[in-house]
Amino acid sequence: SDQGAYRDFYEHNLTFLDVKFNVKPYYPHWSIWKDRKIIHFHGMKPHDIVNYWFGGECSPAIAPLCRDYNLEPFLCRSIQHFAWAAADGGPGLIRDYCDEHFSGAPTVVVMCVDFFEILQAQKSVTSSCNAPLNEAIRRQGLSPKLFPNMRS
């Protein structure tokens, strides 16, 4: 990997950034997460977990992260921060993002857009994505019970 090459080349002149510049959604400690500057979606990306919640499969490399998402206390907060940042990119960015990842499933595209817009509209930080997910599903006239990968 490129990181390994950089480490080898600069091994005697290497300084690591503080962890707050590379916080992952699955870091379990509030003490690290509360001071974060950058959230790094390492492994599972927002569209991966949204796909899983809406009935899709995760690739084998990240399947354990998808299955155990409820063990990650800051996952939904991280996704909400992603939604807030995407909103800064203009009104079409979330639509483009969802179209790019779910183009073969128009209902999922709409639910994806609704989910991110609901999260973005919430001004306070949320710890659970269940309510926004359920609302996005219901807007399509569907029942959340049809989506077994979502759990409390």
CSV table of N, CA and C in Angstrom, one decimal:
chain,number,residue,atom,x,y,z
A,1,SER,N,0.8,-1.2,0.0
A,1,SER,CA,0.0,0.0,0.0
A,1,SER,C,0.9,1.2,0.0
A,2,ASP,N,0.3,2.3,-0.4
A,2,ASP,CA,1.0,3.6,-0.4
A,2,ASP,C,1.5,4.0,1.0
A,3,GLN,N,0.7,3.7,2.0
A,3,GLN,CA,1.0,4.1,3.4
A,3,GLN,C,2.3,3.4,3.8
A,4,GLY,N,2.4,2.1,3.4
A,4,GLY,CA,3.6,1.3,3.8
A,4,GLY,C,4.8,1.9,3.1
A,5,ALA,N,4.7,2.3,1.9
A,5,ALA,CA,5.8,2.9,1.1
A,5,ALA,C,6.3,4.2,1.8
A,6,TYR,N,5.3,5.0,2.1
A,6,TYR,CA,5.6,6.3,2.8
A,6,TYR,C,6.3,6.0,4.1
A,7,ARG,N,5.8,5.1,4.9
A,7,ARG,CA,6.4,4.8,6.2
A,7,ARG,C,7.9,4.3,6.0
A,8,ASP,N,8.1,3.4,5.0
A,8,ASP,CA,9.4,2.9,4.8
A,8,ASP,C,10.4,4.0,4.4
A,9,PHE,N,9.9,4.9,3.5
A,9,PHE,CA,10.8,6.0,2.9
A,9,PHE,C,11.1,7.0,4.0
A,10,TYR,N,10.0,7.4,4.8
A,10,TYR,CA,10.2,8.5,5.8
A,10,TYR,C,10.4,8.0,7.2
A,11,GLU,N,10.8,6.8,7.4
A,11,GLU,CA,10.8,6.2,8.7
A,11,GLU,C,11.5,7.0,9.8
A,12,HIS,N,12.6,7.7,9.4
A,12,HIS,CA,13.3,8.5,10.4
A,12,HIS,C,12.8,9.9,10.6
A,13,ASN,N,11.9,10.3,9.8
A,13,ASN,CA,11.3,11.6,9.8
A,13,ASN,C,9.8,11.6,9.8
A,14,LEU,N,9.2,10.8,10.7
A,14,LEU,CA,7.8,10.5,10.7
A,14,LEU,C,7.1,11.0,11.9
A,15,THR,N,6.1,11.8,11.8
A,15,THR,CA,5.3,12.3,12.9
A,15,THR,C,3.8,11.9,12.6
A,16,PHE,N,3.1,11.3,13.6
A,16,PHE,CA,1.8,10.9,13.4
A,16,PHE,C,0.8,12.0,13.9
A,17,LEU,N,-0.3,12.2,13.2
A,17,LEU,CA,-1.3,13.1,13.7
A,17,LEU,C,-2.0,12.6,14.9
A,18,ASP,N,-2.5,13.5,15.7
A,18,ASP,CA,-3.4,13.1,16.9
A,18,ASP,C,-4.6,12.3,16.3
A,19,VAL,N,-5.0,11.3,17.1
A,19,VAL,CA,-6.1,10.5,16.7
A,19,VAL,C,-7.4,11.3,16.4
A,20,LYS,N,-7.6,12.5,16.9
A,20,LYS,CA,-8.8,13.2,16.6
A,20,LYS,C,-8.9,13.6,15.1
A,21,PHE,N,-7.8,13.5,14.4
A,21,PHE,CA,-7.8,13.8,13.0
A,21,PHE,C,-8.1,12.5,12.1
A,22,ASN,N,-8.4,11.4,12.8
A,22,ASN,CA,-8.6,10.2,12.1
A,22,ASN,C,-9.5,9.2,12.9
A,23,VAL,N,-10.7,9.8,13.4
A,23,VAL,CA,-11.6,9.0,14.2
A,23,VAL,C,-12.5,8.2,13.3
A,24,LYS,N,-12.6,6.9,13.6
A,24,LYS,CA,-13.5,6.0,12.9
A,24,LYS,C,-14.8,5.8,13.6
A,25,PRO,N,-15.9,5.6,12.9
A,25,PRO,CA,-17.2,5.5,13.5
A,25,PRO,C,-17.3,4.4,14.5
A,26,TYR,N,-16.4,3.4,14.4
A,26,TYR,CA,-16.5,2.3,15.3
A,26,TYR,C,-15.6,2.5,16.6
A,27,TYR,N,-14.9,3.6,16.7
A,27,TYR,CA,-14.2,3.8,17.9
A,27,TYR,C,-15.2,3.9,19.1
A,28,PRO,N,-15.1,3.1,20.1
A,28,PRO,CA,-16.1,3.0,21.1
A,28,PRO,C,-16.1,4.1,22.3
A,29,HIS,N,-15.1,4.9,22.3
A,29,HIS,CA,-14.9,5.7,23.5
A,29,HIS,C,-15.3,7.2,23.2
A,30,TRP,N,-16.2,7.7,24.0
A,30,TRP,CA,-16.6,9.1,23.9
A,30,TRP,C,-15.4,10.1,24.1
A,31,SER,N,-14.5,9.7,24.9
A,31,SER,CA,-13.3,10.6,25.1
A,31,SER,C,-12.5,10.9,23.8
A,32,ILE,N,-12.5,9.9,22.9
A,32,ILE,CA,-11.9,10.1,21.6
A,32,ILE,C,-12.8,10.8,20.7
A,33,TRP,N,-14.1,10.3,20.6
A,33,TRP,CA,-15.0,10.8,19.6
A,33,TRP,C,-15.4,12.3,19.9
A,34,LYS,N,-15.5,12.7,21.1
A,34,LYS,CA,-16.0,14.1,21.4
A,34,LYS,C,-15.1,15.1,20.8
A,35,ASP,N,-13.8,14.9,20.7
A,35,ASP,CA,-12.8,15.8,20.2
A,35,ASP,C,-12.5,15.7,18.7
A,36,ARG,N,-13.2,14.8,18.0
A,36,ARG,CA,-12.9,14.5,16.6
A,36,ARG,C,-12.8,15.7,15.8
A,37,LYS,N,-12.0,15.7,14.8
A,37,LYS,CA,-11.9,16.8,13.8
A,37,LYS,C,-12.3,16.2,12.4
A,38,ILE,N,-11.9,14.9,12.2
A,38,ILE,CA,-12.2,14.2,10.9
A,38,ILE,C,-12.7,12.8,11.3
A,39,ILE,N,-13.8,12.5,10.6
A,39,ILE,CA,-14.4,11.1,10.7
A,39,ILE,C,-13.9,10.4,9.5
A,40,HIS,N,-13.3,9.3,9.7
A,40,HIS,CA,-12.7,8.4,8.6
A,40,HIS,C,-13.6,7.2,8.5
A,41,PHE,N,-14.4,7.1,7.4
A,41,PHE,CA,-15.2,5.9,7.2
A,41,PHE,C,-14.3,4.8,6.7
A,42,HIS,N,-13.5,4.2,7.5
A,42,HIS,CA,-12.6,3.2,7.2
A,42,HIS,C,-13.3,1.8,7.2
A,43,GLY,N,-13.2,1.2,6.0
A,43,GLY,CA,-14.0,-0.1,5.9
A,43,GLY,C,-15.4,0.2,5.4
A,44,MET,N,-16.4,0.1,6.3
A,44,MET,CA,-17.8,0.4,5.9
A,44,MET,C,-18.0,1.9,5.7
A,45,LYS,N,-18.5,2.1,4.5
A,45,LYS,CA,-18.9,3.5,4.1
A,45,LYS,C,-20.4,3.8,4.4
A,46,PRO,N,-20.8,5.0,4.4
A,46,PRO,CA,-22.2,5.3,4.7
A,46,PRO,C,-23.2,4.5,3.7
A,47,HIS,N,-22.9,4.4,2.4
A,47,HIS,CA,-23.7,3.7,1.5
A,47,HIS,C,-23.8,2.2,1.8
A,48,ASP,N,-22.7,1.7,2.3
A,48,ASP,CA,-22.7,0.2,2.7
A,48,ASP,C,-23.7,-0.1,3.7
A,49,ILE,N,-23.7,0.7,4.8
A,49,ILE,CA,-24.7,0.4,5.9
A,49,ILE,C,-26.1,0.7,5.5
A,50,VAL,N,-26.3,1.8,4.7
A,50,VAL,CA,-27.6,2.1,4.2
A,50,VAL,C,-28.1,1.0,3.3
A,51,ASN,N,-27.3,0.5,2.5
A,51,ASN,CA,-27.6,-0.6,1.6
A,51,ASN,C,-28.0,-1.8,2.5
A,52,TYR,N,-27.3,-2.1,3.5
A,52,TYR,CA,-27.6,-3.2,4.4
A,52,TYR,C,-28.9,-3.0,5.1
A,53,TRP,N,-29.1,-1.8,5.6
A,53,TRP,CA,-30.4,-1.5,6.3
A,53,TRP,C,-31.6,-1.7,5.4
A,54,PHE,N,-31.4,-1.3,4.1
A,54,PHE,CA,-32.5,-1.4,3.2
A,54,PHE,C,-32.6,-2.7,2.5
A,55,GLY,N,-31.9,-3.8,3.0
A,55,GLY,CA,-32.1,-5.1,2.6
A,55,GLY,C,-31.0,-5.7,1.7
A,56,GLY,N,-29.9,-4.9,1.5
A,56,GLY,CA,-28.9,-5.4,0.6
A,56,GLY,C,-27.8,-6.2,1.4
A,57,GLU,N,-26.8,-6.6,0.7
A,57,GLU,CA,-25.7,-7.4,1.3
A,57,GLU,C,-24.5,-6.5,1.3
A,58,CYS,N,-23.7,-6.8,2.3
A,58,CYS,CA,-22.4,-6.1,2.4
A,58,CYS,C,-21.3,-7.1,1.8
A,59,SER,N,-20.3,-6.5,1.3
A,59,SER,CA,-19.2,-7.4,0.7
A,59,SER,C,-18.6,-8.2,1.8
A,60,PRO,N,-18.0,-9.3,1.5
A,60,PRO,CA,-17.5,-10.2,2.6
A,60,PRO,C,-16.5,-9.5,3.5
A,61,ALA,N,-15.7,-8.5,2.9
A,61,ALA,CA,-14.7,-7.9,3.7
A,61,ALA,C,-15.3,-7.0,4.8
A,62,ILE,N,-16.5,-6.5,4.6
A,62,ILE,CA,-17.1,-5.6,5.7
A,62,ILE,C,-18.4,-6.2,6.3
A,63,ALA,N,-18.7,-7.4,5.9
A,63,ALA,CA,-20.0,-8.1,6.4
A,63,ALA,C,-20.0,-8.1,7.9
A,64,PRO,N,-18.9,-8.4,8.6
A,64,PRO,CA,-19.0,-8.4,10.1
A,64,PRO,C,-19.3,-7.0,10.6
A,65,LEU,N,-18.8,-6.0,10.0
A,65,LEU,CA,-19.1,-4.6,10.5
A,65,LEU,C,-20.6,-4.3,10.3
A,66,CYS,N,-21.1,-4.7,9.1
A,66,CYS,CA,-22.6,-4.5,8.8
A,66,CYS,C,-23.4,-5.3,9.8
A,67,ARG,N,-23.2,-6.5,10.0
A,67,ARG,CA,-24.0,-7.3,10.9
A,67,ARG,C,-24.0,-6.8,12.3
A,68,ASP,N,-22.8,-6.3,12.8
A,68,ASP,CA,-22.7,-5.9,14.2
A,68,ASP,C,-22.7,-4.3,14.3
A,69,TYR,N,-23.4,-3.7,13.4
A,69,TYR,CA,-23.5,-2.2,13.4
A,69,TYR,C,-24.0,-1.7,14.7
A,70,ASN,N,-24.9,-2.4,15.4
A,70,ASN,CA,-25.5,-1.9,16.6
A,70,ASN,C,-24.5,-1.9,17.8
A,71,LEU,N,-23.3,-2.5,17.6
A,71,LEU,CA,-22.3,-2.4,18.6
A,71,LEU,C,-21.4,-1.2,18.5
A,72,GLU,N,-21.7,-0.4,17.4
A,72,GLU,CA,-20.9,0.8,17.2
A,72,GLU,C,-21.7,2.0,17.7
A,73,PRO,N,-21.4,2.5,18.9
A,73,PRO,CA,-22.2,3.6,19.5
A,73,PRO,C,-22.2,4.9,18.7
A,74,PHE,N,-21.2,5.1,17.9
A,74,PHE,CA,-21.1,6.4,17.2
A,74,PHE,C,-21.4,6.3,15.7
A,75,LEU,N,-21.9,5.2,15.2
A,75,LEU,CA,-22.1,5.0,13.8
A,75,LEU,C,-23.1,6.0,13.3
A,76,CYS,N,-24.3,6.1,13.9
A,76,CYS,CA,-25.3,7.0,13.4
A,76,CYS,C,-24.9,8.4,13.5
A,77,ARG,N,-24.2,8.8,14.6
A,77,ARG,CA,-23.7,10.2,14.7
A,77,ARG,C,-22.7,10.5,13.5
A,78,SER,N,-21.9,9.5,13.2
A,78,SER,CA,-21.0,9.7,12.1
A,78,SER,C,-21.7,9.8,10.8
A,79,ILE,N,-22.7,9.1,10.6
A,79,ILE,CA,-23.5,9.2,9.3
A,79,ILE,C,-24.2,10.5,9.3
A,80,GLN,N,-24.7,11.0,10.4
A,80,GLN,CA,-25.3,12.3,10.5
A,80,GLN,C,-24.4,13.4,10.2
A,81,HIS,N,-23.1,13.3,10.7
A,81,HIS,CA,-22.1,14.3,10.3
A,81,HIS,C,-21.8,14.2,8.8
A,82,PHE,N,-21.8,13.0,8.2
A,82,PHE,CA,-21.7,12.9,6.8
A,82,PHE,C,-22.8,13.6,6.1
A,83,ALA,N,-24.0,13.5,6.5
A,83,ALA,CA,-25.2,14.1,5.9
A,83,ALA,C,-25.1,15.6,6.0
A,84,TRP,N,-24.6,16.1,7.2
A,84,TRP,CA,-24.5,17.6,7.4
A,84,TRP,C,-23.4,18.1,6.4
A,85,ALA,N,-22.3,17.4,6.3
A,85,ALA,CA,-21.2,17.8,5.4
A,85,ALA,C,-21.7,17.8,3.9
A,86,ALA,N,-22.4,16.8,3.6
A,86,ALA,CA,-22.9,16.6,2.2
A,86,ALA,C,-23.8,17.8,1.9
A,87,ALA,N,-24.6,18.2,2.8
A,87,ALA,CA,-25.5,19.3,2.6
A,87,ALA,C,-24.8,20.6,2.3
A,88,ASP,N,-23.6,20.7,2.8
A,88,ASP,CA,-22.7,21.9,2.4
A,88,ASP,C,-22.3,21.9,1.0
A,89,GLY,N,-22.4,20.7,0.4
A,89,GLY,CA,-22.0,20.5,-1.0
A,89,GLY,C,-23.1,20.9,-2.0
A,90,GLY,N,-24.2,21.3,-1.5
A,90,GLY,CA,-25.3,21.7,-2.4
A,90,GLY,C,-26.4,20.7,-2.4
A,91,PRO,N,-27.6,21.2,-2.9
A,91,PRO,CA,-28.8,20.4,-2.8
A,91,PRO,C,-28.8,19.1,-3.5
A,92,GLY,N,-28.0,19.0,-4.6
A,92,GLY,CA,-28.0,17.7,-5.4
A,92,GLY,C,-27.0,16.7,-4.9
A,93,LEU,N,-26.1,17.0,-4.0
A,93,LEU,CA,-25.0,16.1,-3.7
A,93,LEU,C,-25.6,14.8,-3.1
A,94,ILE,N,-26.5,14.8,-2.2
A,94,ILE,CA,-27.0,13.6,-1.6
A,94,ILE,C,-27.7,12.8,-2.7
A,95,ARG,N,-28.5,13.4,-3.5
A,95,ARG,CA,-29.2,12.7,-4.6
A,95,ARG,C,-28.1,12.0,-5.5
A,96,ASP,N,-27.1,12.7,-5.9
A,96,ASP,CA,-26.0,12.1,-6.7
A,96,ASP,C,-25.4,11.0,-6.0
A,97,TYR,N,-25.1,11.1,-4.7
A,97,TYR,CA,-24.5,10.0,-3.9
A,97,TYR,C,-25.4,8.8,-3.9
A,98,CYS,N,-26.7,9.0,-3.7
A,98,CYS,CA,-27.6,7.8,-3.6
A,98,CYS,C,-27.8,7.2,-5.0
A,99,ASP,N,-27.9,8.1,-6.0
A,99,ASP,CA,-28.0,7.6,-7.4
A,99,ASP,C,-26.8,6.7,-7.8
A,100,GLU,N,-25.6,7.2,-7.4
A,100,GLU,CA,-24.4,6.5,-7.7
A,100,GLU,C,-24.3,5.1,-7.1
A,101,HIS,N,-24.8,5.0,-5.9
A,101,HIS,CA,-24.7,3.7,-5.2
A,101,HIS,C,-25.9,2.8,-5.4
A,102,PHE,N,-27.0,3.3,-5.7
A,102,PHE,CA,-28.2,2.5,-5.8
A,102,PHE,C,-29.0,2.7,-7.1
A,103,SER,N,-28.3,3.0,-8.2
A,103,SER,CA,-28.9,3.3,-9.5
A,103,SER,C,-29.9,2.2,-10.0
A,104,GLY,N,-29.7,1.0,-9.7
A,104,GLY,CA,-30.5,-0.1,-10.1
A,104,GLY,C,-31.7,-0.3,-9.3
A,105,ALA,N,-31.9,0.5,-8.2
A,105,ALA,CA,-33.0,0.3,-7.3
A,105,ALA,C,-33.6,1.6,-7.0
A,106,PRO,N,-34.6,2.1,-7.8
A,106,PRO,CA,-35.1,3.5,-7.7
A,106,PRO,C,-35.8,3.7,-6.3
A,107,THR,N,-36.4,2.7,-5.7
A,107,THR,CA,-37.1,2.9,-4.4
A,107,THR,C,-36.0,3.1,-3.4
A,108,VAL,N,-34.9,2.4,-3.5
A,108,VAL,CA,-33.8,2.5,-2.5
A,108,VAL,C,-33.1,3.9,-2.7
A,109,VAL,N,-33.0,4.4,-3.9
A,109,VAL,CA,-32.5,5.7,-4.1
A,109,VAL,C,-33.3,6.8,-3.3
A,110,VAL,N,-34.6,6.7,-3.5
A,110,VAL,CA,-35.5,7.7,-2.8
A,110,VAL,C,-35.4,7.5,-1.3
A,111,MET,N,-35.4,6.3,-0.8
A,111,MET,CA,-35.3,6.1,0.6
A,111,MET,C,-33.9,6.6,1.2
A,112,CYS,N,-32.9,6.4,0.4
A,112,CYS,CA,-31.5,6.8,0.7
A,112,CYS,C,-31.5,8.4,0.9
A,113,VAL,N,-32.1,9.0,-0.2
A,113,VAL,CA,-32.1,10.5,-0.2
A,113,VAL,C,-32.9,11.0,1.0
A,114,ASP,N,-34.1,10.4,1.2
A,114,ASP,CA,-35.0,10.8,2.4
A,114,ASP,C,-34.2,10.6,3.7
A,115,PHE,N,-33.6,9.4,3.9
A,115,PHE,CA,-32.9,9.1,5.1
A,115,PHE,C,-31.8,10.2,5.4
A,116,PHE,N,-31.0,10.5,4.4
A,116,PHE,CA,-29.9,11.5,4.6
A,116,PHE,C,-30.5,12.9,4.9
A,117,GLU,N,-31.6,13.2,4.2
A,117,GLU,CA,-32.2,14.5,4.4
A,117,GLU,C,-32.9,14.7,5.7
A,118,ILE,N,-33.5,13.6,6.2
A,118,ILE,CA,-34.1,13.6,7.5
A,118,ILE,C,-32.9,13.8,8.6
A,119,LEU,N,-31.9,13.0,8.4
A,119,LEU,CA,-30.7,13.2,9.4
A,119,LEU,C,-30.2,14.6,9.3
A,120,GLN,N,-30.0,15.1,8.1
A,120,GLN,CA,-29.4,16.4,8.0
A,120,GLN,C,-30.3,17.5,8.6
A,121,ALA,N,-31.6,17.3,8.5
A,121,ALA,CA,-32.6,18.3,9.1
A,121,ALA,C,-32.6,18.3,10.6
A,122,GLN,N,-32.1,17.2,11.2
A,122,GLN,CA,-32.1,17.2,12.7
A,122,GLN,C,-30.9,18.0,13.1
A,123,LYS,N,-31.1,19.0,13.9
A,123,LYS,CA,-30.1,19.9,14.3
A,123,LYS,C,-29.3,19.4,15.6
A,124,SER,N,-29.9,18.5,16.3
A,124,SER,CA,-29.2,17.9,17.4
A,124,SER,C,-28.7,16.5,17.0
A,125,VAL,N,-27.6,16.1,17.6
A,125,VAL,CA,-27.0,14.9,17.2
A,125,VAL,C,-27.8,13.7,17.7
A,126,THR,N,-27.9,12.7,16.8
A,126,THR,CA,-28.7,11.5,17.2
A,126,THR,C,-27.8,10.3,17.4
A,127,SER,N,-28.3,9.5,18.3
A,127,SER,CA,-27.4,8.3,18.6
A,127,SER,C,-28.0,7.0,17.9
A,128,SER,N,-29.2,7.1,17.4
A,128,SER,CA,-29.8,6.0,16.7
A,128,SER,C,-30.4,6.4,15.4
A,129,CYS,N,-30.2,5.6,14.4
A,129,CYS,CA,-30.8,5.9,13.0
A,129,CYS,C,-32.1,5.3,12.8
A,130,ASN,N,-32.7,4.6,13.8
A,130,ASN,CA,-33.9,3.9,13.6
A,130,ASN,C,-35.1,4.8,13.2
A,131,ALA,N,-35.3,5.9,13.9
A,131,ALA,CA,-36.4,6.8,13.5
A,131,ALA,C,-36.3,7.4,12.1
A,132,PRO,N,-35.1,7.9,11.7
A,132,PRO,CA,-35.0,8.4,10.3
A,132,PRO,C,-35.2,7.3,9.3
A,133,LEU,N,-34.6,6.1,9.6
A,133,LEU,CA,-34.8,5.0,8.6
A,133,LEU,C,-36.2,4.6,8.5
A,134,ASN,N,-36.9,4.5,9.6
A,134,ASN,CA,-38.3,4.1,9.6
A,134,ASN,C,-39.2,5.1,8.8
A,135,GLU,N,-38.9,6.4,9.0
A,135,GLU,CA,-39.6,7.5,8.3
A,135,GLU,C,-39.3,7.4,6.8
A,136,ALA,N,-38.1,7.2,6.4
A,136,ALA,CA,-37.8,7.1,5.0
A,136,ALA,C,-38.5,5.9,4.4
A,137,ILE,N,-38.6,4.8,5.1
A,137,ILE,CA,-39.3,3.6,4.6
A,137,ILE,C,-40.8,3.9,4.5
A,138,ARG,N,-41.4,4.5,5.5
A,138,ARG,CA,-42.8,4.7,5.5
A,138,ARG,C,-43.2,5.7,4.4
A,139,ARG,N,-42.3,6.7,4.1
A,139,ARG,CA,-42.7,7.6,3.0
A,139,ARG,C,-42.9,6.9,1.7
A,140,GLN,N,-42.4,5.7,1.6
A,140,GLN,CA,-42.5,4.9,0.3
A,140,GLN,C,-43.7,4.0,0.4
A,141,GLY,N,-44.5,4.1,1.5
A,141,GLY,CA,-45.7,3.3,1.7
A,141,GLY,C,-45.3,1.8,2.1
A,142,LEU,N,-44.1,1.7,2.7
A,142,LEU,CA,-43.6,0.4,3.1
A,142,LEU,C,-43.6,0.2,4.6
A,143,SER,N,-43.5,-1.0,5.1
A,143,SER,CA,-43.4,-1.2,6.5
A,143,SER,C,-41.9,-1.5,6.9
A,144,PRO,N,-41.4,-0.9,7.9
A,144,PRO,CA,-40.1,-1.2,8.4
A,144,PRO,C,-39.9,-2.7,8.7
A,145,LYS,N,-41.0,-3.4,9.0
A,145,LYS,CA,-40.9,-4.9,9.2
A,145,LYS,C,-40.4,-5.7,8.0
A,146,LEU,N,-40.4,-5.0,6.8
A,146,LEU,CA,-39.9,-5.7,5.6
A,146,LEU,C,-38.4,-5.6,5.5
A,147,PHE,N,-37.8,-4.9,6.5
A,147,PHE,CA,-36.3,-4.7,6.4
A,147,PHE,C,-35.7,-5.3,7.7
A,148,PRO,N,-35.4,-6.6,7.6
A,148,PRO,CA,-34.9,-7.3,8.8
A,148,PRO,C,-33.5,-6.9,9.3
A,149,ASN,N,-32.7,-6.3,8.4
A,149,ASN,CA,-31.4,-5.9,8.9
A,149,ASN,C,-31.4,-4.7,9.8
A,150,MET,N,-32.5,-4.0,10.0
A,150,MET,CA,-32.6,-2.9,10.9
A,150,MET,C,-33.1,-3.5,12.2
A,151,ARG,N,-32.3,-3.1,13.3
A,151,ARG,CA,-32.8,-3.6,14.6
A,151,ARG,C,-32.5,-2.4,15.6
A,152,SER,N,-33.1,-2.5,16.7
A,152,SER,CA,-33.0,-1.5,17.7
A,152,SER,C,-31.7,-1.7,18.4
